[in-house]
Amino acid sequence: MVFVKGLPLDHPRIGELQAEAAIAPFVPAFAPRLLWREEAGGWLLLCFEGANASAWAWFGKAAATTWSRSPQPCAS
């Protein structure tokens, strides 16, 4: 299981996502491992190891398109 999140590069909070990607390698004891980071089509996407959670969101066609165009497979 993986968890992918992202923001448009011009989003006001993009710095938070960039910071999360930058520190991810240094917090493996208490955070999911960052599997990949990709900037494409004006978006920053981060793929993390799956986390146990009960809530999820479906973002419709945009999410399906992003998933189908993923440049790298997630490590299992």
PDB file of C-alpha atoms in Angstrom:
ATOM      1  CA  MET A   1       0.000   0.000   0.000  1.00  0.00           C
ATOM      2  CA  VAL A   2       1.224   3.513  -0.792  1.00  0.00           C
ATOM      3  CA  PHE A   3       0.063   7.027  -0.044  1.00  0.00           C
ATOM      4  CA  VAL A   4       0.461   9.716  -2.723  1.00  0.00           C
ATOM      5  CA  LYS A   5      -0.093  13.380  -2.086  1.00  0.00           C
ATOM      6  CA  GLY A   6       0.610  16.473  -4.085  1.00  0.00           C
ATOM      7  CA  LEU A   7       0.014  20.133  -4.726  1.00  0.00           C
ATOM      8  CA  PRO A   8       0.220  22.410  -7.742  1.00  0.00           C
ATOM      9  CA  LEU A   9       3.649  24.066  -7.842  1.00  0.00           C
ATOM     10  CA  ASP A  10       2.030  27.510  -7.563  1.00  0.00           C
ATOM     11  CA  HIS A  11      -0.001  26.583  -4.453  1.00  0.00           C
ATOM     12  CA  PRO A  12       0.636  28.893  -1.456  1.00  0.00           C
ATOM     13  CA  ARG A  13       1.577  25.892   0.741  1.00  0.00           C
ATOM     14  CA  ILE A  14       3.967  24.195  -1.714  1.00  0.00           C
ATOM     15  CA  GLY A  15       6.884  25.023   0.579  1.00  0.00           C
ATOM     16  CA  GLU A  16       5.437  22.717   3.235  1.00  0.00           C
ATOM     17  CA  LEU A  17       5.349  19.788   0.821  1.00  0.00           C
ATOM     18  CA  GLN A  18       8.885  20.537  -0.388  1.00  0.00           C
ATOM     19  CA  ALA A  19      10.084  20.641   3.228  1.00  0.00           C
ATOM     20  CA  GLU A  20       8.361  17.335   3.965  1.00  0.00           C
ATOM     21  CA  ALA A  21      10.178  15.718   1.036  1.00  0.00           C
ATOM     22  CA  ALA A  22      13.495  17.209   2.154  1.00  0.00           C
ATOM     23  CA  ILE A  23      13.302  15.909   5.726  1.00  0.00           C
ATOM     24  CA  ALA A  24      11.732  12.523   4.965  1.00  0.00           C
ATOM     25  CA  PRO A  25      15.068  10.653   4.739  1.00  0.00           C
ATOM     26  CA  PHE A  26      16.002  11.876   8.218  1.00  0.00           C
ATOM     27  CA  VAL A  27      12.889  10.736  10.101  1.00  0.00           C
ATOM     28  CA  PRO A  28      12.500   7.029   9.263  1.00  0.00           C
ATOM     29  CA  ALA A  29      11.894   6.042  12.888  1.00  0.00           C
ATOM     30  CA  PHE A  30       8.537   7.827  13.080  1.00  0.00           C
ATOM     31  CA  ALA A  31       7.391   8.682   9.547  1.00  0.00           C
ATOM     32  CA  PRO A  32       6.479   6.665   6.450  1.00  0.00           C
ATOM     33  CA  ARG A  33       9.380   6.225   4.019  1.00  0.00           C
ATOM     34  CA  LEU A  34       9.350   8.495   0.967  1.00  0.00           C
ATOM     35  CA  LEU A  35       9.441   6.188  -2.065  1.00  0.00           C
ATOM     36  CA  TRP A  36       9.587   8.836  -4.778  1.00  0.00           C
ATOM     37  CA  ARG A  37       9.156  12.525  -5.539  1.00  0.00           C
ATOM     38  CA  GLU A  38       8.082  13.810  -8.947  1.00  0.00           C
ATOM     39  CA  GLU A  39       7.448  17.241 -10.437  1.00  0.00           C
ATOM     40  CA  ALA A  40       5.325  16.939 -13.553  1.00  0.00           C
ATOM     41  CA  GLY A  41       2.618  18.918 -15.268  1.00  0.00           C
ATOM     42  CA  GLY A  42       2.901  21.755 -12.775  1.00  0.00           C
ATOM     43  CA  TRP A  43       2.479  19.478  -9.743  1.00  0.00           C
ATOM     44  CA  LEU A  44       4.721  18.131  -6.995  1.00  0.00           C
ATOM     45  CA  LEU A  45       3.796  14.555  -6.043  1.00  0.00           C
ATOM     46  CA  LEU A  46       5.187  12.546  -3.140  1.00  0.00           C
ATOM     47  CA  CYS A  47       4.701   8.798  -2.762  1.00  0.00           C
ATOM     48  CA  PHE A  48       5.107   7.343   0.729  1.00  0.00           C
ATOM     49  CA  GLU A  49       4.925   3.854   2.146  1.00  0.00           C
ATOM     50  CA  GLY A  50       1.351   3.150   3.108  1.00  0.00           C
ATOM     51  CA  ALA A  51       0.222   4.163   6.544  1.00  0.00           C
ATOM     52  CA  ASN A  52      -2.554   2.523   8.506  1.00  0.00           C
ATOM     53  CA  ALA A  53      -5.541   4.815   8.279  1.00  0.00           C
ATOM     54  CA  SER A  54      -9.278   4.491   7.992  1.00  0.00           C
ATOM     55  CA  ALA A  55     -10.023   7.720   6.121  1.00  0.00           C
ATOM     56  CA  TRP A  56      -9.322   8.226   2.427  1.00  0.00           C
ATOM     57  CA  ALA A  57     -10.367  10.541  -0.360  1.00  0.00           C
ATOM     58  CA  TRP A  58     -11.113   9.941  -4.008  1.00  0.00           C
ATOM     59  CA  PHE A  59     -10.222  12.819  -6.268  1.00  0.00           C
ATOM     60  CA  GLY A  60     -11.896  11.435  -9.356  1.00  0.00           C
ATOM     61  CA  LYS A  61     -10.579  11.661 -12.869  1.00  0.00           C
ATOM     62  CA  ALA A  62      -7.552  13.822 -11.967  1.00  0.00           C
ATOM     63  CA  ALA A  63      -6.267  11.186  -9.543  1.00  0.00           C
ATOM     64  CA  ALA A  64      -6.813   8.378 -12.037  1.00  0.00           C
ATOM     65  CA  THR A  65      -4.965  10.331 -14.731  1.00  0.00           C
ATOM     66  CA  THR A  66      -2.050  11.087 -12.412  1.00  0.00           C
ATOM     67  CA  TRP A  67      -1.836   7.439 -11.375  1.00  0.00           C
ATOM     68  CA  SER A  68      -1.862   6.219 -14.969  1.00  0.00           C
ATOM     69  CA  ARG A  69       0.949   8.613 -15.901  1.00  0.00           C
ATOM     70  CA  SER A  70       3.191   7.791 -12.937  1.00  0.00           C
ATOM     71  CA  PRO A  71       6.753   7.839 -14.292  1.00  0.00           C
ATOM     72  CA  GLN A  72       8.087   5.321 -11.783  1.00  0.00           C
ATOM     73  CA  PRO A  73       6.565   2.297 -10.108  1.00  0.00           C
ATOM     74  CA  CYS A  74       6.479   2.377  -6.351  1.00  0.00           C
ATOM     75  CA  ALA A  75       8.821  -0.064  -4.662  1.00  0.00           C
ATOM     76  CA  SER A  76       7.086  -2.936  -2.932  1.00  0.00           C
TER      77      SER A  76
END
